[in-house]
Short mmCIF file of C-alpha atoms in Angstrom, two decimals:
data_model
loop_
_atom_site.label_atom_id
_atom_site.label_comp_id
_atom_site.label_asym_id
_atom_site.label_seq_id
_atom_site.Cartn_x
_atom_site.Cartn_y
_atom_site.Cartn_z
CA UNK A 1 18.63 -5.75 6.26
CA UNK A 2 21.12 -7.03 3.68
CA UNK A 3 22.06 -5.35 0.42
CA UNK A 4 23.03 -7.69 -2.44
CA UNK A 5 23.99 -10.59 -0.13
CA UNK A 6 26.92 -12.50 -1.60
CA UNK A 7 27.51 -9.95 -4.37
CA UNK A 8 29.92 -7.01 -4.26
CA UNK A 9 28.66 -5.16 -7.35
CA UNK A 10 26.18 -2.30 -6.85
CA UNK A 11 25.06 -2.15 -10.49
CA UNK A 12 21.90 -4.08 -9.50
CA UNK A 13 19.68 -3.85 -6.43
CA UNK A 14 18.48 -6.66 -4.18
CA UNK A 15 17.47 -5.87 -0.61
CA UNK A 16 16.75 -8.68 1.84
CA UNK A 17 14.74 -7.80 4.97
CA UNK A 18 14.62 -10.65 7.47
CA UNK A 19 12.31 -10.59 10.51
CA UNK A 20 12.87 -13.35 13.08
CA UNK A 21 10.08 -14.38 15.45
CA UNK A 22 9.94 -16.89 18.33
CA UNK A 23 9.50 -19.87 15.98
CA UNK A 24 9.39 -18.44 12.45
CA UNK A 25 10.99 -16.04 10.00
CA UNK A 26 9.50 -13.58 7.54
CA UNK A 27 11.51 -12.71 4.43
CA UNK A 28 11.00 -9.64 2.24
CA UNK A 29 13.17 -9.59 -0.90
CA UNK A 30 12.97 -6.27 -2.76
CA UNK A 31 14.64 -5.78 -6.12
CA UNK A 32 14.72 -3.56 -9.21
CA UNK A 33 16.13 -6.34 -11.40
CA UNK A 34 13.54 -6.36 -14.16
CA UNK A 35 10.41 -4.60 -12.92
CA UNK A 36 10.49 -3.46 -9.27
CA UNK A 37 9.14 -6.30 -7.14
CA UNK A 38 9.05 -7.81 -3.68
CA UNK A 39 8.92 -11.45 -2.66
CA UNK A 40 7.17 -12.27 0.62
CA UNK A 41 8.14 -15.62 2.10
CA UNK A 42 7.03 -17.00 5.50
CA UNK A 43 8.90 -19.92 7.04
CA UNK A 44 8.52 -22.11 10.15
CA UNK A 45 12.20 -21.94 10.96
CA UNK A 46 14.03 -19.23 12.93
CA UNK A 47 17.25 -19.87 11.03
CA UNK A 48 15.89 -20.01 7.46
CA UNK A 49 18.14 -18.08 5.07
CA UNK A 50 18.02 -16.53 1.60
CA UNK A 51 20.23 -18.10 -1.07
CA UNK A 52 21.05 -16.37 -4.38
CA UNK A 53 22.89 -17.76 -7.39
CA UNK A 54 23.96 -14.41 -8.83
CA UNK A 55 25.36 -15.74 -12.09
CA UNK A 56 22.07 -17.46 -12.85
CA UNK A 57 19.98 -14.53 -11.54
CA UNK A 58 21.60 -12.11 -13.99
CA UNK A 59 21.37 -14.51 -16.90
CA UNK A 60 18.52 -14.64 -19.47
CA UNK A 61 17.16 -17.74 -17.69
CA UNK A 62 16.99 -16.88 -13.96
CA UNK A 63 14.54 -19.62 -12.90
CA UNK A 64 15.73 -21.23 -9.67
CA UNK A 65 18.33 -18.54 -8.88
CA UNK A 66 16.63 -17.54 -5.60
CA UNK A 67 15.49 -19.92 -2.88
CA UNK A 68 15.03 -20.20 0.87
CA UNK A 69 17.14 -22.71 2.78
CA UNK A 70 15.82 -25.13 3.98
CA UNK A 71 13.10 -25.25 1.30
CA UNK A 72 10.88 -27.43 3.52
CA UNK A 73 10.52 -24.58 6.02
CA UNK A 74 8.54 -22.39 3.58
CA UNK A 75 4.83 -22.31 4.46
CA UNK A 76 3.72 -19.47 2.19
CA UNK A 77 5.16 -17.28 -0.55
CA UNK A 78 3.82 -14.55 -2.80
CA UNK A 79 5.08 -11.64 -4.87
CA UNK A 80 4.04 -8.10 -5.70
CA UNK A 81 5.31 -6.53 -8.93
CA UNK A 82 5.04 -2.87 -9.97
CA UNK A 83 4.91 -3.27 -13.70
CA UNK A 84 3.81 -0.09 -15.51
CA UNK A 85 2.87 3.55 -15.12
CA UNK A 86 0.18 4.90 -17.42
CA UNK A 87 -0.28 8.58 -18.26
CA UNK A 88 -3.57 9.72 -19.73
CA UNK A 89 -5.88 12.71 -20.05
CA UNK A 90 -9.47 13.31 -21.11
CA UNK A 91 -10.06 14.81 -24.55
CA UNK A 92 -12.94 17.18 -25.34
CA UNK A 93 -15.03 14.17 -26.37
CA UNK A 94 -14.59 12.80 -22.79
CA UNK A 95 -12.56 9.92 -24.19
CA UNK A 96 -9.34 9.06 -22.39
CA UNK A 97 -6.19 9.81 -24.36
CA UNK A 98 -3.31 7.50 -23.35
CA UNK A 99 0.32 8.45 -23.90
CA UNK A 100 3.07 5.84 -24.44
CA UNK A 101 3.28 3.64 -21.34
CA UNK A 102 6.22 3.76 -18.95
CA UNK A 103 7.33 0.12 -18.62
CA UNK A 104 9.18 -0.08 -15.31
CA UNK A 105 11.21 -3.09 -16.43
CA UNK A 106 12.90 -0.75 -18.94
CA UNK A 107 13.99 1.79 -16.32
CA UNK A 108 17.56 2.44 -15.20
CA UNK A 109 17.72 2.26 -11.40
CA UNK A 110 20.22 3.96 -9.10
CA UNK A 111 22.06 1.97 -6.48
CA UNK A 112 20.15 1.95 -3.19
CA UNK A 113 23.38 1.53 -1.25
CA UNK A 114 23.61 5.26 -0.44
CA UNK A 115 19.94 5.44 0.64
CA UNK A 116 20.00 2.35 2.85
CA UNK A 117 19.39 3.26 6.50
CA UNK A 118 19.85 0.32 8.87
CA UNK A 119 18.61 2.35 11.85
CA UNK A 120 15.38 3.63 10.33
CA UNK A 121 15.03 0.42 8.25
CA UNK A 122 14.45 2.37 5.03
CA UNK A 123 15.75 2.33 1.45
CA UNK A 124 14.83 4.04 -1.81
CA UNK A 125 14.75 2.65 -5.35
CA UNK A 126 15.02 5.60 -7.77
CA UNK A 127 14.89 5.28 -11.54
CA UNK A 128 14.36 6.97 -14.89
CA UNK A 129 13.49 5.48 -18.31
CA UNK A 130 16.45 4.04 -20.20
CA UNK A 131 15.17 6.00 -23.19
CA UNK A 132 13.13 9.19 -22.75
CA UNK A 133 12.14 10.64 -26.16
CA UNK A 134 9.71 13.16 -24.66
CA UNK A 135 12.23 14.43 -22.09
CA UNK A 136 9.63 14.13 -19.32
CA UNK A 137 12.22 12.75 -16.90
CA UNK A 138 14.93 15.30 -17.67
CA UNK A 139 14.35 16.94 -14.26
CA UNK A 140 12.40 14.21 -12.54
CA UNK A 141 12.41 10.63 -11.32
CA UNK A 142 10.24 7.77 -10.15
CA UNK A 143 10.91 6.10 -6.82
CA UNK A 144 9.77 3.33 -4.49
CA UNK A 145 10.60 4.08 -0.84
CA UNK A 146 10.67 0.99 1.35
CA UNK A 147 10.17 0.93 5.12
CA UNK A 148 10.34 -2.10 7.44
CA UNK A 149 8.94 -2.18 10.97
CA UNK A 150 10.17 -3.77 14.18
CA UNK A 151 6.95 -3.28 16.15
CA UNK A 152 3.33 -2.19 15.86
CA UNK A 153 2.57 1.51 15.55
CA UNK A 154 1.33 4.26 13.28
CA UNK A 155 3.19 6.35 10.72
CA UNK A 156 3.53 10.02 11.55
CA UNK A 157 3.21 11.55 8.05
CA UNK A 158 -0.12 11.31 6.22
CA UNK A 159 -1.86 8.99 5.48
CA UNK A 160 -0.68 7.73 8.90
CA UNK A 161 -1.11 4.03 8.15
CA UNK A 162 -1.44 1.64 11.08
CA UNK A 163 1.17 -1.13 10.88
CA UNK A 164 2.40 -4.23 12.69
CA UNK A 165 5.76 -5.98 12.88
CA UNK A 166 4.44 -8.40 10.23
CA UNK A 167 4.19 -5.65 7.61
CA UNK A 168 6.28 -3.24 5.55
CA UNK A 169 5.45 -0.07 3.65
CA UNK A 170 6.30 1.07 0.15
CA UNK A 171 5.73 4.61 -1.08
CA UNK A 172 5.37 5.26 -4.81
CA UNK A 173 6.73 8.72 -5.70
CA UNK A 174 6.72 10.77 -8.90
CA UNK A 175 8.83 13.90 -8.45
CA UNK A 176 9.56 16.54 -11.08
CA UNK A 177 8.32 14.42 -13.99
CA UNK A 178 6.90 16.70 -16.71
CA UNK A 179 3.38 15.64 -17.77
CA UNK A 180 2.82 15.13 -21.48
CA UNK A 181 -0.65 16.72 -21.43
CA UNK A 182 -2.39 19.74 -19.97
CA UNK A 183 -4.49 17.64 -17.59
CA UNK A 184 -2.47 14.45 -17.26
CA UNK A 185 -3.34 11.82 -14.72
CA UNK A 186 -1.27 8.79 -13.76
CA UNK A 187 -2.05 5.18 -12.93
CA UNK A 188 0.19 2.48 -11.45
CA UNK A 189 -0.27 -1.14 -12.47
CA UNK A 190 0.30 -3.61 -9.61
CA UNK A 191 0.47 -7.36 -10.19
CA UNK A 192 0.47 -10.18 -7.64
CA UNK A 193 1.66 -13.77 -7.95
CA UNK A 194 -0.09 -16.43 -5.88
CA UNK A 195 0.12 -20.18 -5.46
CA UNK A 196 -2.70 -22.47 -6.62
CA UNK A 197 -5.55 -22.48 -4.12
CA UNK A 198 -5.14 -18.82 -3.18
CA UNK A 199 -7.51 -16.12 -4.39
CA UNK A 200 -7.24 -12.33 -4.30
CA UNK A 201 -10.15 -10.23 -3.00
CA UNK A 202 -10.47 -6.45 -3.01
CA UNK A 203 -12.15 -5.09 0.12
CA UNK A 204 -13.37 -1.60 0.91
CA UNK A 205 -14.03 -0.42 4.45
CA UNK A 206 -15.58 2.93 5.30
CA UNK A 207 -15.51 4.67 8.67
CA UNK A 208 -16.84 7.93 10.11
CA UNK A 209 -13.49 8.35 11.88
CA UNK A 210 -11.00 10.40 9.86
CA UNK A 211 -8.89 11.47 12.83
CA UNK A 212 -5.59 10.19 11.42
CA UNK A 213 -6.29 10.91 7.73
CA UNK A 214 -8.53 14.00 7.56
CA UNK A 215 -11.36 13.95 4.98
CA UNK A 216 -10.53 10.36 3.93
CA UNK A 217 -13.10 7.80 5.07
CA UNK A 218 -12.22 4.78 2.93
CA UNK A 219 -9.59 2.06 3.41
CA UNK A 220 -8.91 -0.50 0.67
CA UNK A 221 -7.29 -3.91 1.08
CA UNK A 222 -6.22 -6.49 -1.48
CA UNK A 223 -6.24 -9.72 0.54
CA UNK A 224 -4.92 -13.14 -0.48
CA UNK A 225 -7.21 -15.82 0.97
CA UNK A 226 -6.88 -19.59 1.12
CA UNK A 227 -9.71 -21.32 -0.75
CA UNK A 228 -9.74 -24.09 1.84
CA UNK A 229 -10.50 -22.12 5.01
CA UNK A 230 -10.80 -18.48 3.79
CA UNK A 231 -7.95 -17.45 6.09
CA UNK A 232 -5.99 -14.35 5.10
CA UNK A 233 -2.43 -15.13 4.02
CA UNK A 234 -1.12 -11.74 2.88
CA UNK A 235 -2.39 -8.29 2.03
CA UNK A 236 -1.87 -4.90 0.45
CA UNK A 237 -3.63 -2.05 2.25
CA UNK A 238 -3.95 1.64 1.40
CA UNK A 239 -6.04 4.72 2.07
CA UNK A 240 -8.05 6.11 -0.84
CA UNK A 241 -5.75 9.08 -1.24
CA UNK A 242 -2.38 10.21 -2.54
CA UNK A 243 -0.57 13.45 -1.78
CA UNK A 244 1.03 16.24 -3.79
CA UNK A 245 3.71 17.35 -1.32
CA UNK A 246 6.82 15.96 0.38
CA UNK A 247 5.34 17.14 3.69
CA UNK A 248 1.70 16.22 3.06
CA UNK A 249 -1.20 18.14 4.59
CA UNK A 250 -4.93 17.72 4.22
CA UNK A 251 -5.11 20.24 1.38
CA UNK A 252 -2.44 18.30 -0.59
CA UNK A 253 -4.73 15.29 -1.00
CA UNK A 254 -5.05 13.78 -4.48
CA UNK A 255 -7.92 11.51 -5.40
CA UNK A 256 -6.99 7.83 -5.57
CA UNK A 257 -9.09 5.12 -7.20
CA UNK A 258 -8.70 1.38 -7.76
CA UNK A 259 -9.76 -0.13 -11.07
CA UNK A 260 -10.75 -3.70 -11.77
CA UNK A 261 -8.93 -6.48 -9.99
CA UNK A 262 -8.70 -9.18 -12.63
CA UNK A 263 -6.76 -12.23 -13.66
CA UNK A 264 -3.87 -11.11 -15.84
CA UNK A 265 -3.64 -12.73 -19.26
CA UNK A 266 -0.14 -11.47 -19.90
CA UNK A 267 3.27 -12.58 -18.71
CA UNK A 268 5.41 -10.70 -16.22
CA UNK A 269 8.56 -8.90 -17.41
CA UNK A 270 11.46 -11.27 -18.02
CA UNK A 271 14.57 -11.45 -15.83
CA UNK A 272 12.69 -10.50 -12.67
CA UNK A 273 13.20 -11.97 -9.21
CA UNK A 274 9.70 -13.42 -9.51
CA UNK A 275 10.86 -15.82 -12.23
CA UNK A 276 14.03 -16.46 -10.25
CA UNK A 277 12.02 -17.68 -7.25
CA UNK A 278 8.84 -19.19 -8.72
CA UNK A 279 10.46 -20.56 -11.87
CA UNK A 280 8.72 -21.14 -15.19
CA UNK A 281 5.39 -21.90 -13.49
CA UNK A 282 4.45 -18.22 -13.31
CA UNK A 283 1.17 -17.88 -15.19
CA UNK A 284 0.33 -21.61 -15.06
CA UNK A 285 1.13 -23.19 -11.69
CA UNK A 286 1.03 -19.74 -10.12
CA UNK A 287 -1.71 -17.25 -10.92
CA UNK A 288 -1.22 -13.57 -11.74
CA UNK A 289 -3.73 -10.90 -10.80
CA UNK A 290 -3.49 -7.20 -11.58
CA UNK A 291 -5.07 -3.97 -10.43
CA UNK A 292 -4.63 -0.36 -11.55
CA UNK A 293 -4.40 2.47 -9.03
CA UNK A 294 -5.10 5.89 -10.57
CA UNK A 295 -4.28 9.31 -9.16
CA UNK A 296 -5.76 12.68 -9.96
CA UNK A 297 -8.86 14.80 -9.48
CA UNK A 298 -11.57 15.43 -12.01
CA UNK A 299 -9.42 17.93 -13.92
CA UNK A 300 -6.02 16.41 -13.18
CA UNK A 301 -4.50 19.76 -12.26
CA UNK A 302 -3.12 18.85 -8.84
CA UNK A 303 -0.03 17.16 -10.23
CA UNK A 304 0.27 19.75 -13.01
CA UNK A 305 0.74 22.48 -10.40
CA UNK A 306 3.06 20.76 -7.93
CA UNK A 307 4.89 18.13 -10.01
CA UNK A 308 4.84 15.78 -7.04
CA UNK A 309 2.83 12.64 -6.26
CA UNK A 310 3.21 10.13 -3.43
CA UNK A 311 1.06 7.08 -2.62
CA UNK A 312 1.68 4.77 0.34
CA UNK A 313 0.68 1.12 0.58
CA UNK A 314 1.21 -1.36 3.41
CA UNK A 315 1.98 -5.00 2.64
CA UNK A 316 2.50 -7.96 4.89
CA UNK A 317 1.38 -11.35 6.17
CA UNK A 318 -1.94 -12.37 7.70
CA UNK A 319 -4.90 -10.08 8.25
CA UNK A 320 -4.46 -6.38 7.42
CA UNK A 321 -4.47 -4.08 10.48
CA UNK A 322 -7.87 -2.72 11.47
CA UNK A 323 -8.32 0.83 12.65
CA UNK A 324 -10.49 1.29 15.73
CA UNK A 325 -11.92 4.43 17.29
CA UNK A 326 -9.31 6.21 19.38
CA UNK A 327 -10.08 7.17 23.02
CA UNK A 328 -10.40 10.78 21.88
CA UNK A 329 -13.08 9.96 19.30
CA UNK A 330 -14.88 7.64 21.74
CA UNK A 331 -14.92 10.43 24.33
CA UNK A 332 -16.29 12.94 21.81
CA UNK A 333 -18.98 10.50 20.68
CA UNK A 334 -19.88 9.71 24.29
CA UNK A 335 -20.28 13.39 25.10
CA UNK A 336 -22.14 14.15 21.87
CA UNK A 337 -24.58 11.25 22.24
CA UNK A 338 -24.65 10.97 26.01
CA UNK A 339 -25.32 14.61 26.88
CA UNK A 340 -28.74 14.81 25.13
CA UNK A 341 -29.77 11.53 26.76
CA UNK A 342 -28.77 12.74 30.22
CA UNK A 343 -30.58 16.03 29.68
CA UNK A 344 -33.70 14.17 28.51
CA UNK A 345 -33.68 11.88 31.55
CA UNK A 346 -33.06 14.73 33.99
CA UNK A 347 -35.75 16.85 32.35
CA UNK A 348 -38.26 14.00 32.49
CA UNK A 349 -37.55 13.44 36.19
CA UNK A 350 -37.94 17.15 36.96
CA UNK A 351 -41.28 17.35 35.13
CA UNK A 352 -42.65 14.25 36.87
CA UNK A 353 -41.50 15.44 40.27
CA UNK A 354 -43.01 18.91 39.71
CA UNK A 355 -46.35 17.48 38.66
CA UNK A 356 -46.50 15.16 41.67
CA UNK A 357 -45.66 17.94 44.10
CA UNK A 358 -48.23 20.29 42.59
CA UNK A 359 -51.20 17.97 42.98
CA UNK A 360 -50.19 16.82 46.46
CA UNK A 361 -50.95 20.31 47.89
CA UNK A 362 -54.71 20.22 47.11
CA UNK A 363 -57.64 18.15 48.30
CA UNK A 364 -59.39 16.17 45.59
CA UNK A 365 -62.50 17.93 44.22
CA UNK A 366 -65.71 16.18 45.13
#
């Protein structure tokens, strides 16, 4: 993990996570320059490196300021941008009342230098609006907590996402932010940038196994697929839940819904690392898709009571991890389904044996 490589000023944040494999390298470049975003770049070279022209990156025209050296080693690249947070509530007419949008490109972000943990491979981007007329952020903040992984495993805290070494996690957190309505709900807008020939598909998978995330039976994945061979190139994956506590329990669950994956007909915020890497082709040569993730129950009172919201999403390369039944669940199912079958077979054998023995003791009636 490198913080602002080649730059000694901590007034801006750029975090480079580099994972080296036997014959390739995966690059994650996180930044809060402009809207919070992450670049995912896969290369076929173990020694590929990130290059940053800081003067150009911080200028009004950052196109070309970020690249991977050697450029020929790049086999795939994409970006995920967290653009806006919406706050809304339902009026008595059941119409949704939207408050002024929080544009994350207009936030002031703290330095992540003091939150960077090279042992745990974690960092936290924390910000507040540059201007806050309503005073909602006077005692609160918005954060993106980043975690990288060195091996496969499962997170301990809920929602206990299954991960691989090819993935990272980001946790979206609202803490202490005063809602502007009596039943406010929040939604996060997430945009993706893909090369030509790559399409985004939203998948939903349901399972009867909720061992690791109690009462939650749905997993959602936003998968980037190649149009040529339908192979998965990258993904975002999350459970259909958020939580209203720093130490989440089952009862802290907050309803989470995804709304309308669609091609975005707007441009991304200026001066972002996305423009710095992809150049001026964003929106033409590269396609932008967007999806809204909303949080809150039917009445929206969960956040109102606790003033805390956290939502975790896994992102990475290739196919998203697939949960399978654990040995414990398989054992329970085997006992639950197998015991009646064994009892039925044993009972049938006993009845047949008893009937045969009974009639063998008597002579046939003439």
